[in-house]
mmCIF file of C-alpha atoms (C1' of nucleotides) in Angstrom:
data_model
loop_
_atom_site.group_PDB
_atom_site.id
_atom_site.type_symbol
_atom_site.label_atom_id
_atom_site.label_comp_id
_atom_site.label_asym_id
_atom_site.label_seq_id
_atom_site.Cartn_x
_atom_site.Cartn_y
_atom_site.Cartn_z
ATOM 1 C CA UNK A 26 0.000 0.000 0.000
ATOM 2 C CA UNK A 27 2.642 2.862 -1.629
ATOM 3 C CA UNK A 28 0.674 6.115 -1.823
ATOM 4 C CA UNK A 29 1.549 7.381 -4.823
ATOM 5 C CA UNK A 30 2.790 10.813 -5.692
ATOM 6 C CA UNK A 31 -0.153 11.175 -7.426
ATOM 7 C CA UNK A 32 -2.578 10.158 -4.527
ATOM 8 C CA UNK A 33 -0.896 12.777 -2.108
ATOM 9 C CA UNK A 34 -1.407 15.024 -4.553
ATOM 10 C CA UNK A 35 -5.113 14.673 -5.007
ATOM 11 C CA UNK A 36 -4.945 14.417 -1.174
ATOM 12 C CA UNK A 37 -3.499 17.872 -0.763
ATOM 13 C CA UNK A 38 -5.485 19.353 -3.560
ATOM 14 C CA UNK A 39 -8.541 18.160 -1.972
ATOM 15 C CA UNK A 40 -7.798 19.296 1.188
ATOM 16 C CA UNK A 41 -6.427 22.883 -0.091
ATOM 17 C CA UNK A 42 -10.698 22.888 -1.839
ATOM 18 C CA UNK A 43 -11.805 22.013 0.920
ATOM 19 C CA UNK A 44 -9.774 24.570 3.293
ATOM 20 C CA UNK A 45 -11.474 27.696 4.593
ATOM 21 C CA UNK A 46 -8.705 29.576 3.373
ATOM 22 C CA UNK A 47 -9.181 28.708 -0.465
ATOM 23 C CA UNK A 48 -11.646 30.903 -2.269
ATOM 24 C CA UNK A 49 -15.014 29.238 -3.847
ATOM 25 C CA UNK A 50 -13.129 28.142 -7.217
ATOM 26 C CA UNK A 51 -9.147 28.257 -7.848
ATOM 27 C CA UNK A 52 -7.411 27.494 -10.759
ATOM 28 C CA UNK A 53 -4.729 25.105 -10.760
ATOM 29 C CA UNK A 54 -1.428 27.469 -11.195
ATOM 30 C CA UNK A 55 -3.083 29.017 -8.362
ATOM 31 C CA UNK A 56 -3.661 25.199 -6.543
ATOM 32 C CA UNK A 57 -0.004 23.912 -7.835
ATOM 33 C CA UNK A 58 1.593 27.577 -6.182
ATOM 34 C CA UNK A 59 -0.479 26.851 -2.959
ATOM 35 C CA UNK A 60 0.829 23.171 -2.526
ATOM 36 C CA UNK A 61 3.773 23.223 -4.274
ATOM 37 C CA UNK A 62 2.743 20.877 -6.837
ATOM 38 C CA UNK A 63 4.387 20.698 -10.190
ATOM 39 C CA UNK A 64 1.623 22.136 -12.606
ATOM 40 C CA UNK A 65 1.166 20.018 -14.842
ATOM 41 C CA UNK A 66 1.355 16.958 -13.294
ATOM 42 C CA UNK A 67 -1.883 18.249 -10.940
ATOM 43 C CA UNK A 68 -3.573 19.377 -14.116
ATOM 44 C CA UNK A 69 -3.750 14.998 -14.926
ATOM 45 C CA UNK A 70 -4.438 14.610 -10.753
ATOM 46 C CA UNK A 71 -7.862 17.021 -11.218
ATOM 47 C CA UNK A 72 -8.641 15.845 -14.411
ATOM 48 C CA UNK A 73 -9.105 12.546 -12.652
ATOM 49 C CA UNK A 74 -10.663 13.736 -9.926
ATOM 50 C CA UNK A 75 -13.055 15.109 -12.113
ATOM 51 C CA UNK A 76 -13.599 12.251 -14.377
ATOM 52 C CA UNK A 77 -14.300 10.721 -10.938
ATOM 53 C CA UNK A 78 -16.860 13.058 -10.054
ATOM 54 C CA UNK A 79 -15.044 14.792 -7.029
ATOM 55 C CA UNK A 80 -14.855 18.073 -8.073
ATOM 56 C CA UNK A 81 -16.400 20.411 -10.416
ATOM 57 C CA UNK A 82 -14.402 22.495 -13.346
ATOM 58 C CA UNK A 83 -15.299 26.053 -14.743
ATOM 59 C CA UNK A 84 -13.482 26.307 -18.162
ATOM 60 C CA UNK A 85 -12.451 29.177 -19.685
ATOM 61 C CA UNK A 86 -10.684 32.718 -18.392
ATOM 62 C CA UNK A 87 -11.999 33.049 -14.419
ATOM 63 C CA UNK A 88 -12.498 29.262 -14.646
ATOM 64 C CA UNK A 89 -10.892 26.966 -12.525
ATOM 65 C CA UNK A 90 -12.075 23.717 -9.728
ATOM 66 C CA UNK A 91 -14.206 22.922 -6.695
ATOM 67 C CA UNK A 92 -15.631 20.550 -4.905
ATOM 68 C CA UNK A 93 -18.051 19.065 -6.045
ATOM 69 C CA UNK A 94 -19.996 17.138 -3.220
ATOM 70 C CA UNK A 95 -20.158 17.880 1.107
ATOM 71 C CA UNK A 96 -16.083 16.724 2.137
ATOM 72 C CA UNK A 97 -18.177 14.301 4.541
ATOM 73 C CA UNK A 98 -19.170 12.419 1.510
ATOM 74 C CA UNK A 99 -15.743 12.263 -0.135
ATOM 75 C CA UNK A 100 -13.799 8.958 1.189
ATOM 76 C CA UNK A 101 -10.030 8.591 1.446
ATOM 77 C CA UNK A 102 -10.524 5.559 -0.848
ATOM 78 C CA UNK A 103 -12.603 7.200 -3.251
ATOM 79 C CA UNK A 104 -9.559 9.797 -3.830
ATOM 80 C CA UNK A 105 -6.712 7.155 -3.876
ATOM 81 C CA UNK A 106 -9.105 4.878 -6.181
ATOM 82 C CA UNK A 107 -10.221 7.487 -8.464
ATOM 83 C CA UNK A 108 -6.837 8.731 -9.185
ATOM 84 C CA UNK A 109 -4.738 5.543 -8.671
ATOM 85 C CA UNK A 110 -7.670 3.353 -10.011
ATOM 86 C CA UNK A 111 -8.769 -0.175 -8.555
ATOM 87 C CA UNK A 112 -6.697 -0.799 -5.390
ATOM 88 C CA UNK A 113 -6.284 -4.500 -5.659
ATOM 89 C CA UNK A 114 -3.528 -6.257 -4.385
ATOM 90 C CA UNK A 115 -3.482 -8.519 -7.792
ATOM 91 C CA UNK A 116 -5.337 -7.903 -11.201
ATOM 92 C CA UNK A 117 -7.063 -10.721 -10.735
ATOM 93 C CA UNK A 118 -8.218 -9.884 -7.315
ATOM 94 C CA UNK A 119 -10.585 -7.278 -8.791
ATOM 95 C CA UNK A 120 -13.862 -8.438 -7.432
ATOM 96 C CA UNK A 121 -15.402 -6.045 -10.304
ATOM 97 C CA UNK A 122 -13.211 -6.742 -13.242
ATOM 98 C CA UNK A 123 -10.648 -9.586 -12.323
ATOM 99 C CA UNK A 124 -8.082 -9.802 -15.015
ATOM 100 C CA UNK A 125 -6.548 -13.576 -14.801
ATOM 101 C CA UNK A 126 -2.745 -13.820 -14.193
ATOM 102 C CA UNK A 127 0.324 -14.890 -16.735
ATOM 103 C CA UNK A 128 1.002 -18.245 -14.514
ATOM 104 C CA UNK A 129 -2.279 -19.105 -12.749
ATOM 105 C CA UNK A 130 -4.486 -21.853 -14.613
ATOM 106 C CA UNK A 131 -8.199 -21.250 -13.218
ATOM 107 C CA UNK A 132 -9.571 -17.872 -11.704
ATOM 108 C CA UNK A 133 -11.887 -20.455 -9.764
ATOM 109 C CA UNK A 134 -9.728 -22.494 -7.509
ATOM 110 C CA UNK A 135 -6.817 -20.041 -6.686
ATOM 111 C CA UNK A 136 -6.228 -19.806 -3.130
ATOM 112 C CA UNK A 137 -4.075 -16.715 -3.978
ATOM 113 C CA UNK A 138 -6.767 -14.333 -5.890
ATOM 114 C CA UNK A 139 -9.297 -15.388 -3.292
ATOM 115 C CA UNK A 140 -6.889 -14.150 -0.179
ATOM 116 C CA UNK A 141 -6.016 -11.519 -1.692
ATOM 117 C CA UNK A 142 -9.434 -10.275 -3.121
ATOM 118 C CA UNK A 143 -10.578 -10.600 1.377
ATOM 119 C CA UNK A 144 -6.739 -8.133 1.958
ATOM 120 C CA UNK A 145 -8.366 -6.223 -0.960
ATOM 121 C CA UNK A 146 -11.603 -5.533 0.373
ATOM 122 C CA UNK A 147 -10.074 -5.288 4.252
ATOM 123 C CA UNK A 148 -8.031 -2.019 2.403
ATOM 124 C CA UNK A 149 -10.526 -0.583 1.159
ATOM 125 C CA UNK A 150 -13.322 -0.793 4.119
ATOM 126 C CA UNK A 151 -9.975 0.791 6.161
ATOM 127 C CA UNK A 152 -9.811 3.796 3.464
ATOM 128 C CA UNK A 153 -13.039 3.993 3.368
ATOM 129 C CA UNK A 154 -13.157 5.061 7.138
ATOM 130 C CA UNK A 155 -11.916 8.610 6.689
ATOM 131 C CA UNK A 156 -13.732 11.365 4.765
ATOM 132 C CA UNK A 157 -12.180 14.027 3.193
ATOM 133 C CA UNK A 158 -14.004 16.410 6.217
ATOM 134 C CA UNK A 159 -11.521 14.366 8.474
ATOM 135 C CA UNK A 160 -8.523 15.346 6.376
ATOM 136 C CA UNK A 161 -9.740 19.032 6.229
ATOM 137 C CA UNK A 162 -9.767 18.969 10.021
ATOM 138 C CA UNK A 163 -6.601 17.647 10.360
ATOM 139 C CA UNK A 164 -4.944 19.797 7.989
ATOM 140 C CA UNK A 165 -6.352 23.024 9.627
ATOM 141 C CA UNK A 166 -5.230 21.564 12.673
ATOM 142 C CA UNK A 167 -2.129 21.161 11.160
ATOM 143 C CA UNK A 168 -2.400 24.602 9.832
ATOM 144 C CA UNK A 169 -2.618 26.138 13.456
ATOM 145 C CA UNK A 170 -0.312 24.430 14.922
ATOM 146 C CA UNK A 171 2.579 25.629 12.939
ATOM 147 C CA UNK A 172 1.864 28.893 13.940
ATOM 148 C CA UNK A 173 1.813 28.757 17.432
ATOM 149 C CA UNK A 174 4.746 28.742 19.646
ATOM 150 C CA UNK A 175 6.388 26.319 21.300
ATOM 151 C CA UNK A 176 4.368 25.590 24.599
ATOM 152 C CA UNK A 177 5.981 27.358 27.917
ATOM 153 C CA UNK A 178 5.200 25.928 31.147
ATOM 154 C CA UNK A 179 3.059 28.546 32.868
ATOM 155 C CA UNK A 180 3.664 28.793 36.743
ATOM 156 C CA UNK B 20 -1.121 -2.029 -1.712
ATOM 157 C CA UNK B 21 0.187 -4.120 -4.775
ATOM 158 C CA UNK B 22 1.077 -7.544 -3.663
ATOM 159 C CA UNK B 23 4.464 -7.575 -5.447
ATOM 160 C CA UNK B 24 5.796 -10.886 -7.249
ATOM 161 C CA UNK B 25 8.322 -11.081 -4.679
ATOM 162 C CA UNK B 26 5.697 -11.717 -2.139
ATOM 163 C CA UNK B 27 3.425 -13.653 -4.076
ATOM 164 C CA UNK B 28 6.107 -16.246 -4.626
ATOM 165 C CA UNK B 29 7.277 -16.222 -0.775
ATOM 166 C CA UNK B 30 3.650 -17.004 -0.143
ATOM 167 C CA UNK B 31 3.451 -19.683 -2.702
ATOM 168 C CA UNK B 32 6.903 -20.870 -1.591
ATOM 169 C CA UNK B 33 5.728 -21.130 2.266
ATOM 170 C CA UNK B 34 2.164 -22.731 1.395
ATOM 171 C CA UNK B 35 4.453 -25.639 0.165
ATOM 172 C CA UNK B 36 6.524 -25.449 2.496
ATOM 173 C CA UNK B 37 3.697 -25.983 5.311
ATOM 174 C CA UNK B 38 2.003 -28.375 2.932
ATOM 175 C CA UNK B 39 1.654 -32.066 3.548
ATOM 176 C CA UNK B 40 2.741 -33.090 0.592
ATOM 177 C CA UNK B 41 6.260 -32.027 0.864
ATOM 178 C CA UNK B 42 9.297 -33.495 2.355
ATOM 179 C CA UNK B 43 10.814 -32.239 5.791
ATOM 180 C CA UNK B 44 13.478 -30.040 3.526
ATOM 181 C CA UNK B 45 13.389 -29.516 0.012
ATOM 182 C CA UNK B 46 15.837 -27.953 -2.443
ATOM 183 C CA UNK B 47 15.340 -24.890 -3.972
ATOM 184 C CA UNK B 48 15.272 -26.147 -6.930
ATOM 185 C CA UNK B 49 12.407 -28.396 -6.095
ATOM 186 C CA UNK B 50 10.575 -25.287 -4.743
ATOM 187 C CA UNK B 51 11.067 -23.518 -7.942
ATOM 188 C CA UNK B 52 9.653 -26.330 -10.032
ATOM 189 C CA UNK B 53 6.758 -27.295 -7.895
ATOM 190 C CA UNK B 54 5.670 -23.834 -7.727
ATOM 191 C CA UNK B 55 6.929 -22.671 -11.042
ATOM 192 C CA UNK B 56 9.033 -20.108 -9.686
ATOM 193 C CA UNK B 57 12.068 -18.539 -11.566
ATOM 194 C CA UNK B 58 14.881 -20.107 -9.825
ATOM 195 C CA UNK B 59 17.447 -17.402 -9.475
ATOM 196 C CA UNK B 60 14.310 -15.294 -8.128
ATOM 197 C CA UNK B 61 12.989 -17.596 -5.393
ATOM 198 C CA UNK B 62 16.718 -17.847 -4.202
ATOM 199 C CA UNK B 63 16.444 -14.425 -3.203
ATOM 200 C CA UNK B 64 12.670 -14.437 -1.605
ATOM 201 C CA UNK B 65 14.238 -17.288 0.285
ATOM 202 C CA UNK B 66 17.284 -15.389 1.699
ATOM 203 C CA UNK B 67 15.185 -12.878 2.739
ATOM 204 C CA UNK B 68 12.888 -14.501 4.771
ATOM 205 C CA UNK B 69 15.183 -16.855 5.804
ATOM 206 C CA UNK B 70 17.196 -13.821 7.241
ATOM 207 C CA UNK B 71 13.503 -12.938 8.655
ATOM 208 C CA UNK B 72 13.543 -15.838 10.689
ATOM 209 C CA UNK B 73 10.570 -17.496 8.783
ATOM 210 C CA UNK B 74 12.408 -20.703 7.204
ATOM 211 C CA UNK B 75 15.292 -21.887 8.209
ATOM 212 C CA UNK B 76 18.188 -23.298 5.575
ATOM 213 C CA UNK B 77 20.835 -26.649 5.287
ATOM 214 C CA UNK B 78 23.567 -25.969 3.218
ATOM 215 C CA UNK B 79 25.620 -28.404 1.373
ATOM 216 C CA UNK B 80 24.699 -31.465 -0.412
ATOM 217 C CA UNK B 81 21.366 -32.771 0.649
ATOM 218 C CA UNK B 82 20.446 -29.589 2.310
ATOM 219 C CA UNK B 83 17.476 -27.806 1.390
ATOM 220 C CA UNK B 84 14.625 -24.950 3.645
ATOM 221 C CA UNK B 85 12.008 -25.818 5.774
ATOM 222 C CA UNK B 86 9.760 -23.524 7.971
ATOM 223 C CA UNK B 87 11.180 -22.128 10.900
ATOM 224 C CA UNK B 88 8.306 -21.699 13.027
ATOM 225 C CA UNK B 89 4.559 -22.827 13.815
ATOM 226 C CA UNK B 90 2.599 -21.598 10.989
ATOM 227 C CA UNK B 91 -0.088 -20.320 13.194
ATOM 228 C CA UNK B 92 2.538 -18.293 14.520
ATOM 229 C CA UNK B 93 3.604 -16.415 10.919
ATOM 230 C CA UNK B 94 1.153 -13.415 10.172
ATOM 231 C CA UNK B 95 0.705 -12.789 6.032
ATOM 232 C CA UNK B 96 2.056 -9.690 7.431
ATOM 233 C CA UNK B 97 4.670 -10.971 8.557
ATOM 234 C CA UNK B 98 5.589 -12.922 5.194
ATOM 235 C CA UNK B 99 4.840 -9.072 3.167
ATOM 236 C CA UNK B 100 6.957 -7.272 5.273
ATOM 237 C CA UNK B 101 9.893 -9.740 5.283
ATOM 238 C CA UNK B 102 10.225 -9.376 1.949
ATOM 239 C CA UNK B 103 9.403 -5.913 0.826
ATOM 240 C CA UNK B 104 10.306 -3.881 3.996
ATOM 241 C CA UNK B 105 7.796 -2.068 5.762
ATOM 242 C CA UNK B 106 4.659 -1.592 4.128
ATOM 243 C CA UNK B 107 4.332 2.130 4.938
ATOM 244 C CA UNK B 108 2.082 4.084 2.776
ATOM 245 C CA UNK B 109 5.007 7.019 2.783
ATOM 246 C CA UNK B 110 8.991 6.633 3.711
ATOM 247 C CA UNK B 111 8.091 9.230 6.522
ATOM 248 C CA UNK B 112 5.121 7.089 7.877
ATOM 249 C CA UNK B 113 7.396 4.622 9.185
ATOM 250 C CA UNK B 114 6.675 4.496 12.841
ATOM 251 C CA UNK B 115 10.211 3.112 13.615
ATOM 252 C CA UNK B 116 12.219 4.555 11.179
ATOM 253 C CA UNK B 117 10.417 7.610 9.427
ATOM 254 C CA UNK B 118 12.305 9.234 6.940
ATOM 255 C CA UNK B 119 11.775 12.863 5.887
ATOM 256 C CA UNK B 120 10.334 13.521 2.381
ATOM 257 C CA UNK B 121 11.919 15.808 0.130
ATOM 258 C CA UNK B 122 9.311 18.363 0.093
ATOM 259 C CA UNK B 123 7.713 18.032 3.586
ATOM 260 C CA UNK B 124 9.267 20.968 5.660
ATOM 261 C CA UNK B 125 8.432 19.223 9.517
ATOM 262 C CA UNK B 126 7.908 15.881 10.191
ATOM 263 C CA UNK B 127 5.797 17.129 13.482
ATOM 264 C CA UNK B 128 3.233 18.783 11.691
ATOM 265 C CA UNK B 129 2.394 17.014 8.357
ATOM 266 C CA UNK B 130 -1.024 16.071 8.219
ATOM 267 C CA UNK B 131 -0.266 13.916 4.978
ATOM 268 C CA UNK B 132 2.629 12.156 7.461
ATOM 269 C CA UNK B 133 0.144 11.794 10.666
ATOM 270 C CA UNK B 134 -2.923 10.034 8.607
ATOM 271 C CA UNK B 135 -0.902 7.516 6.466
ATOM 272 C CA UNK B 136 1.047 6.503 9.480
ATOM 273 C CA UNK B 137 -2.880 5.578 10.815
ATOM 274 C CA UNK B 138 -3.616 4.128 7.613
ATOM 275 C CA UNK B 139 -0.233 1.768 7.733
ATOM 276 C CA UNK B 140 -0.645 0.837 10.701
ATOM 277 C CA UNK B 141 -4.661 -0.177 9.478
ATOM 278 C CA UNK B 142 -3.294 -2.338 6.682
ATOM 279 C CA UNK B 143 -0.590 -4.058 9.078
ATOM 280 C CA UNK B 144 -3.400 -5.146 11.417
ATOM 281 C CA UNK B 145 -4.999 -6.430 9.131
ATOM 282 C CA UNK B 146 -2.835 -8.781 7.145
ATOM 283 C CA UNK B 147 -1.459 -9.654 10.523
ATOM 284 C CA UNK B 148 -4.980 -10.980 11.211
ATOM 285 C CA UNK B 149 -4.581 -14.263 8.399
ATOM 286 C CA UNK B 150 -1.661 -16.554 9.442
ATOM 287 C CA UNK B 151 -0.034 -18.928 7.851
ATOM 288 C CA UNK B 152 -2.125 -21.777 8.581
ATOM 289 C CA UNK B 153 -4.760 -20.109 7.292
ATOM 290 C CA UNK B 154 -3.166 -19.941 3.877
ATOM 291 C CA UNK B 155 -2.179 -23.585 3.921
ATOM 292 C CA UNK B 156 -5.626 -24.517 5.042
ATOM 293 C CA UNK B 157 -7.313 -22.857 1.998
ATOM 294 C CA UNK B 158 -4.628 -23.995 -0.626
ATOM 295 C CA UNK B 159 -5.078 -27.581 0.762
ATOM 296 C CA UNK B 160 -8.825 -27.321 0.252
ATOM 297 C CA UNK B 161 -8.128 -25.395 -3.449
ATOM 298 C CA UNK B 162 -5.707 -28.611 -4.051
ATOM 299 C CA UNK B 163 -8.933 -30.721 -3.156
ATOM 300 C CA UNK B 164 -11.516 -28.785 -5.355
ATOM 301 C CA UNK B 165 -9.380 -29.487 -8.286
ATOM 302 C CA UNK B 166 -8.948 -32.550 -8.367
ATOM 303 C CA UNK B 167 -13.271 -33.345 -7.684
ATOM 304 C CA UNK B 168 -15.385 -33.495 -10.611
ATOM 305 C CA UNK B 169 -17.703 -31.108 -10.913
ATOM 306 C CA UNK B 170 -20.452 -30.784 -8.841
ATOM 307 C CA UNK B 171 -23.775 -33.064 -9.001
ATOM 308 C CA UNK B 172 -27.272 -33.232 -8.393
ATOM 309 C CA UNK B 173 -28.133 -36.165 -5.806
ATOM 310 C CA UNK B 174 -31.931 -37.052 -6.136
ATOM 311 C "C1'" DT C 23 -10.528 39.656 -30.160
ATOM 312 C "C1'" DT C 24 -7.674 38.597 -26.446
ATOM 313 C "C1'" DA C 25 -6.020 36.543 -22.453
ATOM 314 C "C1'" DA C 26 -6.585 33.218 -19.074
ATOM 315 C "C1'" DT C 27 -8.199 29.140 -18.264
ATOM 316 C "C1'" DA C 28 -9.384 23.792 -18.594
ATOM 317 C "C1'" DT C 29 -8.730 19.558 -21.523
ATOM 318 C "C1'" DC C 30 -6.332 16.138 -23.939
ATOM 319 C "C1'" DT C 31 -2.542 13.208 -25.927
ATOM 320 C "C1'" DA C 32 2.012 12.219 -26.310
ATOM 321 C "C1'" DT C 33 6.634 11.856 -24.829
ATOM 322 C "C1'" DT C 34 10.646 12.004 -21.942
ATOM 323 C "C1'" DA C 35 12.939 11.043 -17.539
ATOM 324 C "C1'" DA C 36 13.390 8.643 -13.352
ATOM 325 C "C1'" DA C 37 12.596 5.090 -10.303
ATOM 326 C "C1'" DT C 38 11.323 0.549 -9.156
ATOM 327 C "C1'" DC C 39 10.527 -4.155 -9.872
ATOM 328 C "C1'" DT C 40 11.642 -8.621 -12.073
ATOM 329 C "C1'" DA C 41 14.770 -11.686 -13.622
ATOM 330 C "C1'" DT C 42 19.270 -13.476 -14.694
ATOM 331 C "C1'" DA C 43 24.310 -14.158 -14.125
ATOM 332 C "C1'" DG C 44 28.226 -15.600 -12.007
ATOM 333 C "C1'" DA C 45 30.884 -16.026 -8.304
ATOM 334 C "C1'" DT C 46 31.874 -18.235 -3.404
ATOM 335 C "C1'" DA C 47 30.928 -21.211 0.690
ATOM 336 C "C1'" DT C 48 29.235 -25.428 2.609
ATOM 337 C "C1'" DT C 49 28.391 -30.281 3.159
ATOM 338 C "C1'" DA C 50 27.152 -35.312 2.315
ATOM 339 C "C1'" DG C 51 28.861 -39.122 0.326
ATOM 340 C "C1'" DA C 52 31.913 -41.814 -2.841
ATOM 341 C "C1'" DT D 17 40.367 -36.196 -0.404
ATOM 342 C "C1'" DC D 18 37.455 -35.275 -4.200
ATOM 343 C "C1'" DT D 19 33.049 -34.458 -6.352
ATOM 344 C "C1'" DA D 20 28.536 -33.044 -6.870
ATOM 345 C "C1'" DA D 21 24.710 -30.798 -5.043
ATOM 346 C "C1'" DT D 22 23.373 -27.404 -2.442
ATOM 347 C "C1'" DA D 23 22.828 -22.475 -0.104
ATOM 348 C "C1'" DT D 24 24.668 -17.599 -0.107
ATOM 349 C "C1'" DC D 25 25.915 -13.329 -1.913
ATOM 350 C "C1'" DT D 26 26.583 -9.309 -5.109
ATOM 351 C "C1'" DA D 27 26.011 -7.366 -9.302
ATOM 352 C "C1'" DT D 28 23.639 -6.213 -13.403
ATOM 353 C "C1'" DA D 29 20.558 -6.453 -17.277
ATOM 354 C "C1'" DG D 30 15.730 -6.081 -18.797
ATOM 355 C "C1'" DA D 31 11.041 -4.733 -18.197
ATOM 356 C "C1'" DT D 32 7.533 -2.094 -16.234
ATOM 357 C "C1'" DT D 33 5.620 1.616 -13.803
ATOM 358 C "C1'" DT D 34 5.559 6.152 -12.091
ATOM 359 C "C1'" DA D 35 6.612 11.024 -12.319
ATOM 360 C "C1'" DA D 36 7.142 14.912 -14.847
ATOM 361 C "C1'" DT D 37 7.132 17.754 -18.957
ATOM 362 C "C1'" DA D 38 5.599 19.361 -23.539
ATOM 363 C "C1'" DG D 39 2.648 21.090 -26.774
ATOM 364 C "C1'" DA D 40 -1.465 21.229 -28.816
ATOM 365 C "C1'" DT D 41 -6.821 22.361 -28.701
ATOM 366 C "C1'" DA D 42 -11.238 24.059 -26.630
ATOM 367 C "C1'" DT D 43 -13.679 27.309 -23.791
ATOM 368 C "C1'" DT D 44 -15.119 31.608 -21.838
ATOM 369 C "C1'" DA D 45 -15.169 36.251 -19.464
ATOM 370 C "C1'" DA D 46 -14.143 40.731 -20.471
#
DNA sequence: TTAATATCTATTAAATCTATAGATATTAGA
DNA sequence: TCTAATATCTATAGATTTAATAGATATTAA
């Protein structure tokens, strides 16, 4: 279970939209500035996202992304699988679309795919556990924390 | 979380090795041919989690790897992690040794850091939960189910 | 009409994973 | 003591995937 580069990128961008900070829709020079993202390679992470459904695009000059639906809504596996597609631990483990192996004979009667489509399905219930709402919070959190000092002892 | 080749062959390599059918300590080369295993490639799953503690080796002529331990004892986490390293979402959600990402300014406050370290230790738990009994239990019973015809109506 | 934006496809660059090669060390048995 | 079969170790080639960049087109507010 590598996050990709591409997964904490859709994590941050999501959590940047759904900051209180980040005005009702941003472009993404403005997004890739904010997070330190390299442009281009977010433009692909949003286009996903929106393929996905997560967000919302205005095109055009003034245009630029949103959310699209309430951050409460918005899964942690939803984001990694929209941009990182099915997280399976084997093609053929795909409960959805299982794509046989090279080297294994029968889809049917391998112990393998089988355990591995349960670890599959255990990953994603565990993703599935966090919204983005809880990411927001925690990056705000985050957020404040930075700023504060370092804690004195008071007398 | 891709299930690497690496893994899937020390899993494949340990369900024989806890399977009835095979002899107290068998060769590599055995392994490799009963499993159908590039040679060269199982000789380095099998260093690893021999140096894991999971099998244990003979050298010389005759000698050959057997399991170390119970397998009720040896987690599929366990098996994953001996052969791939920690399976931490992010180099810098390792709760032992967390390494610093390039672009993440504090390891204290990263929100990105704090949540996959959660998430890692979600996925741990739960391939920690199947053993390797388990997995010699159900490729036993897949061993069975092959070799039955298929399935009948009694009257 | 222009400038700023999203969208799309392709390509290059880098990193990682898979597999192979070739050497050395060890040991049972002739 | 020698030989053959084995494990161990390090290096490297080959293949695949991921990350990043490039360059075009489509859209829209002003």
């Amino acid at each position: 279970m590598k996050l990709s580069k591409k997964s904490a990128y859709a994590l941050k961008a999501l959590a940047c939209l759904g900051s209180p900070d980040t005005p009702p829709l941003i472009s993404i020079q403005e997004l890739a500035r904010r997070e330190n993202i390299p442009k281009k390679f977010l433009e692909q992470v949003l286009l996903a996202l929106n393929k996905a459904g997560l967000v919302q695009s205005n095109r055009g000059k003034a245009g630029g992304y949103a959310l699209r639906g309430a951050p409460a809504g918005i899964t942690l596996g939803d984001i990694v699988r929209a941009v990182d597609g099915p997280l399976s631990p084997l093609p053929c483990a795909n409960p959805l679309a299982p794509v046989k192996c090279a080297d294994c004979a029968s889809l049917e009667h391998c112990w393998l795919r089988i355990l591995m489509t349960e670890v599959g399905a255990a990953v994603n219930t565990a993703l599935d556990q966090t919204t983005l709402a809880d990411i927001c919070r925690r990056a705000e959190q985050s957020k404040r924390s930075r700023h504060v000092r370092a804690p004195m002892y008071e007398i």
